[in-house]
CSV table of C-alpha atoms and ligand atoms in Angstrom, one decimal:
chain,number,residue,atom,x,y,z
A,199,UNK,CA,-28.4,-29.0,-38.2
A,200,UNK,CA,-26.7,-26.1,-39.2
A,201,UNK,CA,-24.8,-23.3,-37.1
A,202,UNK,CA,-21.6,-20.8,-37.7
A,203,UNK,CA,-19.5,-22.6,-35.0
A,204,UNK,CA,-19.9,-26.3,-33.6
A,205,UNK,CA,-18.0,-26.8,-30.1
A,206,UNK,CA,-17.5,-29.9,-29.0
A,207,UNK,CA,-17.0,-29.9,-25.2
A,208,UNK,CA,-19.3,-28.1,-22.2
A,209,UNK,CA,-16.2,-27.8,-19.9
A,210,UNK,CA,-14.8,-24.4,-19.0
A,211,UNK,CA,-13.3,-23.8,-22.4
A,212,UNK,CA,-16.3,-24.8,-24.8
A,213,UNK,CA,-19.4,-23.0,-22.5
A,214,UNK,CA,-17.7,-20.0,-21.9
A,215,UNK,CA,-16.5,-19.7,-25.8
A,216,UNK,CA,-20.2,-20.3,-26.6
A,217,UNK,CA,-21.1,-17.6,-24.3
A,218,UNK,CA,-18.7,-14.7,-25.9
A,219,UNK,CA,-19.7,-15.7,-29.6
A,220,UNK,CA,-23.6,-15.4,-28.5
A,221,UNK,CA,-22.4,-11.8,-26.7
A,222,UNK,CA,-21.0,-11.0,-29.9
A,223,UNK,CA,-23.8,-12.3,-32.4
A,224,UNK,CA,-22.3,-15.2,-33.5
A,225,UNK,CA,-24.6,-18.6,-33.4
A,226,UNK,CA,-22.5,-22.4,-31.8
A,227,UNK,CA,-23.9,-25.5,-30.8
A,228,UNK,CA,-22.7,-27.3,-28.0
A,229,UNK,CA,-22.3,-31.4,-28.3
A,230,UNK,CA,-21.4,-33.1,-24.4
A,231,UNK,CA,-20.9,-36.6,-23.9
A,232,UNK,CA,-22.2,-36.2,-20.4
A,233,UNK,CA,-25.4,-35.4,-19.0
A,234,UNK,CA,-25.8,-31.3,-16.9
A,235,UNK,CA,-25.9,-33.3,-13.7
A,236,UNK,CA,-22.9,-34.9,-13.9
A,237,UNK,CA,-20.8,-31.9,-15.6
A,238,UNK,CA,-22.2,-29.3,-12.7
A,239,UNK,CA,-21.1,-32.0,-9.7
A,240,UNK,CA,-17.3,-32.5,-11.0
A,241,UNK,CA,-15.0,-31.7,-8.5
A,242,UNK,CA,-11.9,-29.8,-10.4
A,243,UNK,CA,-10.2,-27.0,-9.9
A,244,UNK,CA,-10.9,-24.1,-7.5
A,245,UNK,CA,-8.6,-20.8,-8.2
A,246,UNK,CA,-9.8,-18.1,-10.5
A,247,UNK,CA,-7.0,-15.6,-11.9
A,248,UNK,CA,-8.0,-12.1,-12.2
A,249,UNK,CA,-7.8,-12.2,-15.9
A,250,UNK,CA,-10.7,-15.2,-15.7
A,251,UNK,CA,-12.7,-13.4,-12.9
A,252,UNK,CA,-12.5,-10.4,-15.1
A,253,UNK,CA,-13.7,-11.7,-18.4
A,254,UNK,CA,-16.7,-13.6,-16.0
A,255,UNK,CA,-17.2,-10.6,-14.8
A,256,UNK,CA,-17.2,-8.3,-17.8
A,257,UNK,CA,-19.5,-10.9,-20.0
A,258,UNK,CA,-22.1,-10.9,-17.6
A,259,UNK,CA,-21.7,-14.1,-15.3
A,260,UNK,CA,-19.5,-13.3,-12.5
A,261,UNK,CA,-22.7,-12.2,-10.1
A,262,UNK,CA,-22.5,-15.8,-8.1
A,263,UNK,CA,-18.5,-15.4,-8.2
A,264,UNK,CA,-18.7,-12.3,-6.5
A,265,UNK,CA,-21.2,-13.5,-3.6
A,266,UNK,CA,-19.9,-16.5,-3.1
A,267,UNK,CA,-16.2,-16.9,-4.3
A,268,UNK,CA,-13.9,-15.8,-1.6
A,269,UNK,CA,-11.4,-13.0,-2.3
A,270,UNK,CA,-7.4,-14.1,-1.4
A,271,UNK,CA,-4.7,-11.5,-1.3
A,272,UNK,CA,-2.0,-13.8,-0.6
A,273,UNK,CA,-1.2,-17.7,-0.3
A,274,UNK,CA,1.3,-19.7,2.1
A,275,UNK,CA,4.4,-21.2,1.5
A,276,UNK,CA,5.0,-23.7,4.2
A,277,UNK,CA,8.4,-25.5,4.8
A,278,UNK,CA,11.5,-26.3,7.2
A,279,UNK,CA,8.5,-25.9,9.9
A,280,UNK,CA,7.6,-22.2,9.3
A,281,UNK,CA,5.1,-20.7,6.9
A,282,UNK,CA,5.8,-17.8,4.3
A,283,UNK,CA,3.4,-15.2,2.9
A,284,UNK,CA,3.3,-14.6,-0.4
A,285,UNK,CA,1.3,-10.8,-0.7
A,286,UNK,CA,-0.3,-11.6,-4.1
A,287,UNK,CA,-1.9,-8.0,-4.0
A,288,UNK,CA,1.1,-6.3,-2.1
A,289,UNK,CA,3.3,-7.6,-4.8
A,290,UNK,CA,1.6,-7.5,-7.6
A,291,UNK,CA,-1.8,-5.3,-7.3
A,292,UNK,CA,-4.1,-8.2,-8.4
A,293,UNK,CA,-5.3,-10.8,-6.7
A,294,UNK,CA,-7.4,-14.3,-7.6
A,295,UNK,CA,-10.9,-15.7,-6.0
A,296,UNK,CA,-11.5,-19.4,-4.7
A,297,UNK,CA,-14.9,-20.7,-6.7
A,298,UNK,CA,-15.2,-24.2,-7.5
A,299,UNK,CA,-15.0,-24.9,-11.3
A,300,UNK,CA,-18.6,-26.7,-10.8
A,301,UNK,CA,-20.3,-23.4,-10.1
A,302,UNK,CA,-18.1,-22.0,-13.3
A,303,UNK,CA,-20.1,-24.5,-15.1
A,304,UNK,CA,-23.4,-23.5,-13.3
A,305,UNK,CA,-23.3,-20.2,-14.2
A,306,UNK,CA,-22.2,-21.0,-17.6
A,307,UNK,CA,-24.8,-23.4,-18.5
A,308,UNK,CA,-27.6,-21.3,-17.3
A,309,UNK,CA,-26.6,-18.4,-19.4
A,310,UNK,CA,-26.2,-20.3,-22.1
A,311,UNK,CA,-29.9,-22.0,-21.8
A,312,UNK,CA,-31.4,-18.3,-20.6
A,313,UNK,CA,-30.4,-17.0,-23.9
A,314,UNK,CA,-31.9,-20.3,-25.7
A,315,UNK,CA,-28.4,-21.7,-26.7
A,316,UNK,CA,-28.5,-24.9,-27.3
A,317,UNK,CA,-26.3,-27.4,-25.7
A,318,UNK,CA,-26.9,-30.9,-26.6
A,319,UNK,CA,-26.0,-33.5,-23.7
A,320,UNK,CA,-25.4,-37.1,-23.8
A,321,UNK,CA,-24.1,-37.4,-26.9
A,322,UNK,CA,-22.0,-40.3,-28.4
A,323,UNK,CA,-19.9,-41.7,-30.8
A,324,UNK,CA,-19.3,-37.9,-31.8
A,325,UNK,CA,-16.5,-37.6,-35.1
A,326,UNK,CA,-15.3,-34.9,-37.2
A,327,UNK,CA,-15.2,-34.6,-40.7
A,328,UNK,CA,-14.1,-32.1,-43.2
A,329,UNK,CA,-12.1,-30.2,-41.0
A,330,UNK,CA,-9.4,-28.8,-44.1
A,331,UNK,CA,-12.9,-28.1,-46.0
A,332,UNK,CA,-14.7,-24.4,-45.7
A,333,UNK,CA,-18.0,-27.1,-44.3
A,334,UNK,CA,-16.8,-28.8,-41.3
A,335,UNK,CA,-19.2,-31.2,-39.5
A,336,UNK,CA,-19.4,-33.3,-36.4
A,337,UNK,CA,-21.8,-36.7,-36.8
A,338,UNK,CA,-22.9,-38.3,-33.0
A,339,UNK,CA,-25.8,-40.0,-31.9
A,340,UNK,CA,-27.9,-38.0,-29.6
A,341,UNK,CA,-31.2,-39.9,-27.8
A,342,UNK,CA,-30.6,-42.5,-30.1
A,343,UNK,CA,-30.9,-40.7,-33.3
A,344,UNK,CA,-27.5,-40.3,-35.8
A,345,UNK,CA,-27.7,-36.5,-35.7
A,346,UNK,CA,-25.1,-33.9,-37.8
A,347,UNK,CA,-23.7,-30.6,-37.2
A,348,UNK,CA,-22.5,-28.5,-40.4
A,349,UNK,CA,-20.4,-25.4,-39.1
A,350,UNK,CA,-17.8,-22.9,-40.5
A,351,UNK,CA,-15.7,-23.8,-37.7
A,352,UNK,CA,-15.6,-27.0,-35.4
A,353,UNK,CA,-13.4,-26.1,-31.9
A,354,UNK,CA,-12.4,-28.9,-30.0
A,355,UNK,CA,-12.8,-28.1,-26.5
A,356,UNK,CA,-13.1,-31.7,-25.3
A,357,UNK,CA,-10.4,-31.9,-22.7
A,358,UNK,CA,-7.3,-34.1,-23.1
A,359,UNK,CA,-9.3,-37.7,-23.6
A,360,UNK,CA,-11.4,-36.2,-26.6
A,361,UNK,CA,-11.7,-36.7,-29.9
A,362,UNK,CA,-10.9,-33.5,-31.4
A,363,UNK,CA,-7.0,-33.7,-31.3
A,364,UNK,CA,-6.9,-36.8,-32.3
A,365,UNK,CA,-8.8,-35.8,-35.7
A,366,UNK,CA,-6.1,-33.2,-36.5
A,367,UNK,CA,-5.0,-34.2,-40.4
A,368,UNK,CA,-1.5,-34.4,-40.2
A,369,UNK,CA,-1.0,-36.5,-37.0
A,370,UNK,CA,2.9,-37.6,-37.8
A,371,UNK,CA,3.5,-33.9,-38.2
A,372,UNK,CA,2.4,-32.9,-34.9
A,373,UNK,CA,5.0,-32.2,-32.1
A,374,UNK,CA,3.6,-32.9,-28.4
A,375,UNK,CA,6.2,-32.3,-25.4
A,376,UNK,CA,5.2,-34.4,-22.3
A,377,UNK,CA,6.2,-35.0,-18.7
A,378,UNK,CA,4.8,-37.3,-16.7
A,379,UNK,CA,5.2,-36.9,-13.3
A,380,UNK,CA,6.2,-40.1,-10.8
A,381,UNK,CA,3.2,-39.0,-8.3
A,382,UNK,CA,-0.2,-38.0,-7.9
A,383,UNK,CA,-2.7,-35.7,-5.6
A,384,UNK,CA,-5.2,-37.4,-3.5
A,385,UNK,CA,-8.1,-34.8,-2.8
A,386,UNK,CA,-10.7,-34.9,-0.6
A,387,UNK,CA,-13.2,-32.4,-0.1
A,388,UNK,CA,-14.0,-32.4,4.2
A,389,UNK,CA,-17.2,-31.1,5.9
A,390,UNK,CA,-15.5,-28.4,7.8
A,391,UNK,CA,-15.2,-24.7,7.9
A,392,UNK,CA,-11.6,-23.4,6.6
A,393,UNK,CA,-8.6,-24.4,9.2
A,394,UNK,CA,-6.6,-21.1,7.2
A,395,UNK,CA,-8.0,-17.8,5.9
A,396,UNK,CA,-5.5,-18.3,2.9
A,397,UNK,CA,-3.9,-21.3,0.8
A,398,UNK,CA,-1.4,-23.2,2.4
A,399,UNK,CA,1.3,-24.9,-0.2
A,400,UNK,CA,3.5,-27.6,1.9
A,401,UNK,CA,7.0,-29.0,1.3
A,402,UNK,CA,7.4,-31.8,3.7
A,403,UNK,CA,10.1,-34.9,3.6
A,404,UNK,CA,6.7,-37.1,3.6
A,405,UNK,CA,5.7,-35.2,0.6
A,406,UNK,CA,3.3,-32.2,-0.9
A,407,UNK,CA,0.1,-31.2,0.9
A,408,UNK,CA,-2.5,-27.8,0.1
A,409,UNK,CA,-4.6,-26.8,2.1
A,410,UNK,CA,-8.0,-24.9,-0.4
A,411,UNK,CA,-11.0,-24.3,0.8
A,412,UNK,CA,-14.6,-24.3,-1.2
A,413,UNK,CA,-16.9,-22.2,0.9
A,414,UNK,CA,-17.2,-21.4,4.6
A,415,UNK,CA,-18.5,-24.9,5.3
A,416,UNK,CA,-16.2,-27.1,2.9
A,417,UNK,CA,-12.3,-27.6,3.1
A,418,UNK,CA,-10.3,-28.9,-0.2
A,419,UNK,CA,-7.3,-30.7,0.8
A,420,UNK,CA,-4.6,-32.4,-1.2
A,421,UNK,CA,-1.9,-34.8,-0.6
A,422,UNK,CA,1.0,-36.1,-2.7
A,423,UNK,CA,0.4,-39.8,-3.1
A,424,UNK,CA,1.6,-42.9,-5.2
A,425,UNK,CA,-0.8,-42.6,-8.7
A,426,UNK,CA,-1.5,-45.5,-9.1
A,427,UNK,CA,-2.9,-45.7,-5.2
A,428,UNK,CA,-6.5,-46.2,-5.3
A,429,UNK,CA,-8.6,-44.3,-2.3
A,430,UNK,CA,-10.0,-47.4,-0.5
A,431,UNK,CA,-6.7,-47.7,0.5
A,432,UNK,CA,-6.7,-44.7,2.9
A,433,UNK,CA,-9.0,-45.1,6.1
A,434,UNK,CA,-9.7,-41.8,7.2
A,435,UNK,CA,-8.1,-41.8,10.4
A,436,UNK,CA,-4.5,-42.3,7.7
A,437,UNK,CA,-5.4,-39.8,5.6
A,438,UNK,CA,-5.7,-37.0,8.9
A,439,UNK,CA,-2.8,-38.6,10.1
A,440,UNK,CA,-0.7,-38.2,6.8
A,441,UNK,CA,-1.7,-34.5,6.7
A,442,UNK,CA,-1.1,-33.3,10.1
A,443,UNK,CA,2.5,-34.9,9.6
A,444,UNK,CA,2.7,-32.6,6.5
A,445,UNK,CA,1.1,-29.4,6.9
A,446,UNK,CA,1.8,-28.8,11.5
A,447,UNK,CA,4.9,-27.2,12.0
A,448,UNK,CA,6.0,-25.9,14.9
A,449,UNK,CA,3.9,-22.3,15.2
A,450,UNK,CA,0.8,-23.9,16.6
A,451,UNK,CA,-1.5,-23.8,13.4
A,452,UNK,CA,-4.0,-27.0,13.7
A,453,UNK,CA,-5.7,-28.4,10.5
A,454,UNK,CA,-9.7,-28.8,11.3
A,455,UNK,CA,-10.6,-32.1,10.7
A,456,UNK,CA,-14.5,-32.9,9.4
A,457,UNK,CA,-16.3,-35.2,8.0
A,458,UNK,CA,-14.5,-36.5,4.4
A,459,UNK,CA,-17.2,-37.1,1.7
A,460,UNK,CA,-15.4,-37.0,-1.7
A,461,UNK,CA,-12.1,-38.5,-1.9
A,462,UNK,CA,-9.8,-38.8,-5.8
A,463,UNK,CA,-7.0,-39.5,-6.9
A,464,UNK,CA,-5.3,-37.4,-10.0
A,465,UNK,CA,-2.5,-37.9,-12.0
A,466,UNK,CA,-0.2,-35.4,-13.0
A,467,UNK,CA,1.7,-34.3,-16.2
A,468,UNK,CA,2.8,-31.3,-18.3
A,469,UNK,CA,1.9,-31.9,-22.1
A,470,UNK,CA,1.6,-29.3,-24.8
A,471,UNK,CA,0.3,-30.5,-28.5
A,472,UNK,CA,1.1,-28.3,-31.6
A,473,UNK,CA,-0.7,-26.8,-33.6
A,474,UNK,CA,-3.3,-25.8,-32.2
A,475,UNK,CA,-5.6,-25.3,-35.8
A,476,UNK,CA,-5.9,-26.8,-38.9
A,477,UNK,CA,-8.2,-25.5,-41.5
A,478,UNK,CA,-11.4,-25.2,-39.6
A,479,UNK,CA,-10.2,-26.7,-36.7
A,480,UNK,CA,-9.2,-24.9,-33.5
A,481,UNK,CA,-8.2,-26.7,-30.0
A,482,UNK,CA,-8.7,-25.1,-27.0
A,483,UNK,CA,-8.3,-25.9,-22.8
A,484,UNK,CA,-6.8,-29.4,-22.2
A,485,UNK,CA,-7.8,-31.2,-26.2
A,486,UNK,CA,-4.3,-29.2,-26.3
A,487,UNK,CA,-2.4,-29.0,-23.2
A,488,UNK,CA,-2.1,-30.1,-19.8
A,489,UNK,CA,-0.3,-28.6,-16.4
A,490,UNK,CA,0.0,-29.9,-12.8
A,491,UNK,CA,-2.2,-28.5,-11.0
A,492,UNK,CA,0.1,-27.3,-8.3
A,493,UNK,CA,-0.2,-23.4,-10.1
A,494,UNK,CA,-3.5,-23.7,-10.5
A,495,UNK,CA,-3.5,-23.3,-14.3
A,496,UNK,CA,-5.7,-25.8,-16.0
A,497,UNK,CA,-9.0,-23.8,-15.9
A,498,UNK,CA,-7.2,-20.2,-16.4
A,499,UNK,CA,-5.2,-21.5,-19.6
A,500,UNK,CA,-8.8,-22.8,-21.0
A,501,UNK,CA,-10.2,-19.4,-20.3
A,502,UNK,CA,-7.3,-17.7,-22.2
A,503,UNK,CA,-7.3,-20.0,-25.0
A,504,UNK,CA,-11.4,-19.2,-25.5
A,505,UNK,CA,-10.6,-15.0,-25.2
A,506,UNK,CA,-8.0,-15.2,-28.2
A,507,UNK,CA,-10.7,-17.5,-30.3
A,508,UNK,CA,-13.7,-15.6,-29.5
A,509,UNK,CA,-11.7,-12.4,-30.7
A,510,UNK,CA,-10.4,-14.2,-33.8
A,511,UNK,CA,-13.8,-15.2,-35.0
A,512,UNK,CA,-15.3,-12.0,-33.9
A,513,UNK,CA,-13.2,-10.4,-36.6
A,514,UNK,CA,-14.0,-13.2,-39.6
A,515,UNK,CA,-17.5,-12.5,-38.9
A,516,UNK,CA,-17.7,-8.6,-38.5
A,517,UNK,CA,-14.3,-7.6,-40.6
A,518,UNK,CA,-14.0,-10.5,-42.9
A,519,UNK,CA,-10.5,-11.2,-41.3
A,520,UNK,CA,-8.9,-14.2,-40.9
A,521,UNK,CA,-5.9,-12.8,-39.0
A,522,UNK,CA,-6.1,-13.3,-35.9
A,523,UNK,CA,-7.8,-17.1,-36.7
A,524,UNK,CA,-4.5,-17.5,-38.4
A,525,UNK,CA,-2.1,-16.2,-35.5
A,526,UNK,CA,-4.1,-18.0,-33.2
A,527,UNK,CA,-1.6,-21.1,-32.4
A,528,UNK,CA,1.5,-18.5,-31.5
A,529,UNK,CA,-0.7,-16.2,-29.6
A,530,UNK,CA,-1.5,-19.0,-27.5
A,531,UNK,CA,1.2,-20.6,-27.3
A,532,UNK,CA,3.3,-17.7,-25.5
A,533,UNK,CA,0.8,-17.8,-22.4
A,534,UNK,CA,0.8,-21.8,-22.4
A,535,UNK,CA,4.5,-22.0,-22.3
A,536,UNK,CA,4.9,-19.7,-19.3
A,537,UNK,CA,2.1,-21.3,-17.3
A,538,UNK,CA,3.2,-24.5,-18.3
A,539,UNK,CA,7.0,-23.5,-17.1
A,540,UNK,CA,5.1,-22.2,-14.0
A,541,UNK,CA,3.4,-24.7,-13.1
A,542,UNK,CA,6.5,-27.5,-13.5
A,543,UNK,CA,8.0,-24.7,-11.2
A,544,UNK,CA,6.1,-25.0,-8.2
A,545,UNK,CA,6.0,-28.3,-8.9
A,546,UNK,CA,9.3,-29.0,-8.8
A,547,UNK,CA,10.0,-26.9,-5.9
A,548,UNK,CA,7.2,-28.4,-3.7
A,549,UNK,CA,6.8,-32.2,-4.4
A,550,UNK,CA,9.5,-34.9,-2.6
A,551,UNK,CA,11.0,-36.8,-5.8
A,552,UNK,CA,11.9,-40.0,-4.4
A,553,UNK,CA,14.9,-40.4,-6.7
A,554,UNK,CA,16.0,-36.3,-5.8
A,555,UNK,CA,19.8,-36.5,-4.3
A,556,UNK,CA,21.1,-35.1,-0.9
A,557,UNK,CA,22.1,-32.5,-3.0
A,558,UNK,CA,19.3,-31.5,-5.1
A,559,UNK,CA,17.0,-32.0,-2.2
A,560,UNK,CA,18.9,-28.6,-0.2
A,561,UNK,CA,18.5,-27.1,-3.6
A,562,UNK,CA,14.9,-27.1,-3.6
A,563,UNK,CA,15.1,-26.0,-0.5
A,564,UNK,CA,17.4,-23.0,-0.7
A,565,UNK,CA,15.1,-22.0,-4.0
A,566,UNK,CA,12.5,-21.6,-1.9
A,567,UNK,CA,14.6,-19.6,1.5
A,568,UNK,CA,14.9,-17.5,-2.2
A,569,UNK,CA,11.7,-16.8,-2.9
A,570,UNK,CA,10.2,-15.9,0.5
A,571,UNK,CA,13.4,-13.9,1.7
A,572,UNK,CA,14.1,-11.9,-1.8
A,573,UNK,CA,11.6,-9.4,-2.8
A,574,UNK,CA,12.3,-9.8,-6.5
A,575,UNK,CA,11.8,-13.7,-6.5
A,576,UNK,CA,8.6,-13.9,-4.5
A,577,UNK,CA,7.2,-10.7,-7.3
A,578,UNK,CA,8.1,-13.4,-9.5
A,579,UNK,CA,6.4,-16.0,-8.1
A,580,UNK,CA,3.1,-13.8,-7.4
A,581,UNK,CA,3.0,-12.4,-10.9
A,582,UNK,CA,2.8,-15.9,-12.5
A,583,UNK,CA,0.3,-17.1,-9.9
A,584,UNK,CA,-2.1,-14.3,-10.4
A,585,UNK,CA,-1.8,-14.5,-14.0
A,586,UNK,CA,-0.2,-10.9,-14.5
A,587,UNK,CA,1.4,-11.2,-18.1
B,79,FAD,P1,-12.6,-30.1,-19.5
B,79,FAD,O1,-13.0,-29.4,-18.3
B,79,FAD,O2,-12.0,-31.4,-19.4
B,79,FAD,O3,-14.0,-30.3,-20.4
B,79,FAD,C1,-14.1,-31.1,-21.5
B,79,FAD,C2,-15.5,-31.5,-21.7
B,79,FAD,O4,-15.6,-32.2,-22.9
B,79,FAD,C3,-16.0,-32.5,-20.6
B,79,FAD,O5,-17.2,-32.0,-20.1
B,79,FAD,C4,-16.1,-33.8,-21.3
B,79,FAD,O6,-17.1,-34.6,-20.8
B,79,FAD,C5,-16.4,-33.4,-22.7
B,79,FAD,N1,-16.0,-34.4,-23.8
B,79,FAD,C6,-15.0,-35.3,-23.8
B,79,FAD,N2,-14.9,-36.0,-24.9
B,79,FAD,C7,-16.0,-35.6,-25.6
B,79,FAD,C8,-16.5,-35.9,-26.9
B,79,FAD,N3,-15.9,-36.9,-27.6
B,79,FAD,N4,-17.5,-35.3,-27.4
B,79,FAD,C9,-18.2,-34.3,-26.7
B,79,FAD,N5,-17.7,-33.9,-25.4
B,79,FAD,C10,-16.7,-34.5,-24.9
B,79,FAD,N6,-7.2,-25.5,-13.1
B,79,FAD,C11,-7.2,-24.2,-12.6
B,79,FAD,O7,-7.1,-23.3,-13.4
B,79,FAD,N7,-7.1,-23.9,-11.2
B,79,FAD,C12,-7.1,-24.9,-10.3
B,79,FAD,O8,-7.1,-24.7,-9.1
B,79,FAD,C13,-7.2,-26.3,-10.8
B,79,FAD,N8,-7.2,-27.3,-9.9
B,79,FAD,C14,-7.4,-28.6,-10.4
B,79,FAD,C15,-7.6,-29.6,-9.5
B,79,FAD,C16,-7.9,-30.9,-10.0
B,79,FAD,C17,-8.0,-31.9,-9.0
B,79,FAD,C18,-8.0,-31.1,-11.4
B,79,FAD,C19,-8.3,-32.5,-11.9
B,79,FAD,C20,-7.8,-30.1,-12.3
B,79,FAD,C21,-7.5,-28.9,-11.8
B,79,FAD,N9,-7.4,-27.8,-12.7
B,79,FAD,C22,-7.2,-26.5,-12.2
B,79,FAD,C23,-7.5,-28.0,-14.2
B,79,FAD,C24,-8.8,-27.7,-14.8
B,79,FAD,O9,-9.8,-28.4,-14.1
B,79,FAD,C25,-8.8,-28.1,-16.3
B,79,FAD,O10,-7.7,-27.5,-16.9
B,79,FAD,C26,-10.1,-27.5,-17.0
B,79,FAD,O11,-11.2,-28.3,-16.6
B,79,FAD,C27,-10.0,-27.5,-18.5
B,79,FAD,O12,-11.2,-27.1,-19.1
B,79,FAD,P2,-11.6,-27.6,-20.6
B,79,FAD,O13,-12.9,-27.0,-20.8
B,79,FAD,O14,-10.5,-27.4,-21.5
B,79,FAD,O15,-11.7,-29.2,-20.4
B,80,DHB,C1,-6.9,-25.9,-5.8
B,80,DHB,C2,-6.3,-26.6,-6.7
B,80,DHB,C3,-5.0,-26.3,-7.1
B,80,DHB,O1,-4.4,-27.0,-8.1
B,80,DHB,C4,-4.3,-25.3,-6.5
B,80,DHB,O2,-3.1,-25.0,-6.9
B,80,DHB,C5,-5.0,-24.5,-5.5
B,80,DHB,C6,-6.3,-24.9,-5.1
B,80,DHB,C7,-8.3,-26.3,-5.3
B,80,DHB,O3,-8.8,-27.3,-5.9
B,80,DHB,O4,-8.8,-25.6,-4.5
């Protein structure tokens, strides 16, 4: 098989690339390790900046988004038994939409496959080859068959466990920063309608909690938790009981409880990988970097990875330039270092770190009497979340 640009990865980053470069003439081929089913029923991540809403929007696929993605203006900051409101929209003039990254991926797929682009599913044993050559490939097997993919450009958008990173040439000259962090989220998604118009981020002594929704009948709800925990461990009745503890303070808000039918655990860590290109190439989304989800990154650093390459090989194709290909690493770079600073913010300032002092524990806490009591800080704070830079 033979196309301009082989993507290897139908998460955020690698459908919506495929669906700019087919906006813009240019031919890809999707390879998945996992079948539609499974990739439209993940449960990951659930706010939208306005940058991603607007390039949904502006390419054609934001119709869903817009009926059933829910509008926020602002988001809680809850702590020392009071909650905060941070006007996103007052603040900042923007604002960002709750839809679930699994409808992301619905729409995605079935633009993709309504303009006859081909994404090929349940592939394995997927390598790259000739990646410092001008005729990149990727080999796999697909329904049992050893199948090949010659491309001008191979992008790795195969989230953090792939392959692609891994087959950078060069490997000892790479520089990755990490952090690993010493807890975890445990999520569950509860049959219920929302218990708060808005998001609710929680600092309590027992630790972290959110409160997301997903629609009008489904509430998101994290807690911080032990990582290595495992969910069976949690009877329901604990897991209420450990988030009333968290999120009730003392103005008579109540958290509606519902039936829980997904429950996970996540890890968490920062980690950024450089470069991000070599020859033909390119990472983009988690192959290269990682947040905590407390900002709410993840999915909107993918997206603004895909913008920068779509543009890049936009111009090879119609101009015969390779400079913004070329630049591509530092241009990315400057928007993954903030969000990644952004996101170790909040969570820093929100999560209880069991080995934090006396002191640095009223630290975190007079950061945050800061934010929501100085106009200047809490701008701050909005303009990251929203994505305004
Ligand atoms: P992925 O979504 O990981 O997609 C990679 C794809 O590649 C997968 O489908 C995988 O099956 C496939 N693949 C892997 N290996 C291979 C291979 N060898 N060959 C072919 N295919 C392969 N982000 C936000 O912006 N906002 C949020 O609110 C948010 N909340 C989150 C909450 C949770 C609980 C979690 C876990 C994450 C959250 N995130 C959030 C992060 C966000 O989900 C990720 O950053 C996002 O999925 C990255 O997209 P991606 O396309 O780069 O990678
Ligand atoms: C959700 C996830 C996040 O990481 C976040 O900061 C806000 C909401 C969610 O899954 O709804």
């Amino acid at each position: 098989m033979r196309t301009q640009v082989a993507i290897i990865g139908a998460g955020p980053a690698g459908l919506l690339l495929s669906h700019l470069l087919h906006l813009d003439g240019i031919e890809s081929v999707i390879v998945e390790t996992r079948s539609r089913a499974d990739i439209e029923a993940t449960i990951r991540a659930g706010v939208l900046e306005q940058g991603t809403m607007d390039i949904l929007n502006e390419s054609g696929v934001g119709q869903r988004m817009r009926g059933q993605g829910a509008l926020h203006h602002g988001f809680e900051l809850a702590f020392g038994g009071k909650r905060h409101r941070i006007d996103l929209t007052g603040l900042t003039g923007k604002a960002i939409t709750v839809y679930p990254q699994h409808e992301v991926i619905k729409d995605l797929v079935a633009a993709r496959l309504a303009a006859d682009g081909q994404i090929l599913f349940e592939v394995s044993d997927v390598a790259l080859h000739g990646v410092d050559t001008q005729t990149p490939s990727a080999t796999f097997m697909h329904n049992g068959e050893a199948r090949s993919i010659e491309a001008d450009f191979v992008i790795g958008c195969d989230g953090y466990h792939g392959v692609s990173r891994p087959a950078m040439p060069a490997q000892e000259q790479r520089k990755n920063f990490q952090r690993i962090y010493p807890f975890g989220w445990f999520g569950i998604l509860v049959e219920s309608a929302p218990s708060s118009e808005e998001l609710i981020y929680a600092r309590h002594e027992r630790g972290f909690a959110l409160v997301s929704t997903r629609s009008p009948t489904v509430q998101r709800l994290y807690f911080q938790c032990d990582p290595a925990d495992h969910v069976d461990n949690w009877s329901d009745d604990q897991i209420w009981a450990e988030l009333h503890a968290r999120l009730e303070n003392h103005d008579g808000w109540k958290l509606a409880e519902g039936k829980i039918f997904q429950k996970n655990i996540i890890g968490m860590r920062s980690f950024v990988s450089t470069p991000m290109q070599s020859g033909r190439l390119f990472l983009a989304g988690d192959s290269a970097h990682i947040v905590p989800p407390t900002g709410a990154k993840g999915m909107n650093l993918a997206v603004s990875d895909v913008k920068l390459l779509a543009h890049g090989l936009e111009q090879f194709y119609k101009k015969g330039s390779g400079e913004r290909l070329a630049s591509y690493t530092d241009d990315a770079l400057k928007r993954i270092w903030r969000a990644e600073y952004f996101s170790w913010t909040m969570t820093r300032l929100l999560h209880t770190f069991a080995e934090a002092t006396p002191f640095e524990r009223e630290m975190q806490r007079a950061e945050l009497e800061n934010i929501v009591t100085s106009r200047a800080m809490a701008t701050a704070l909005a303009e990251n979340y929203v994505g305004a830079f």
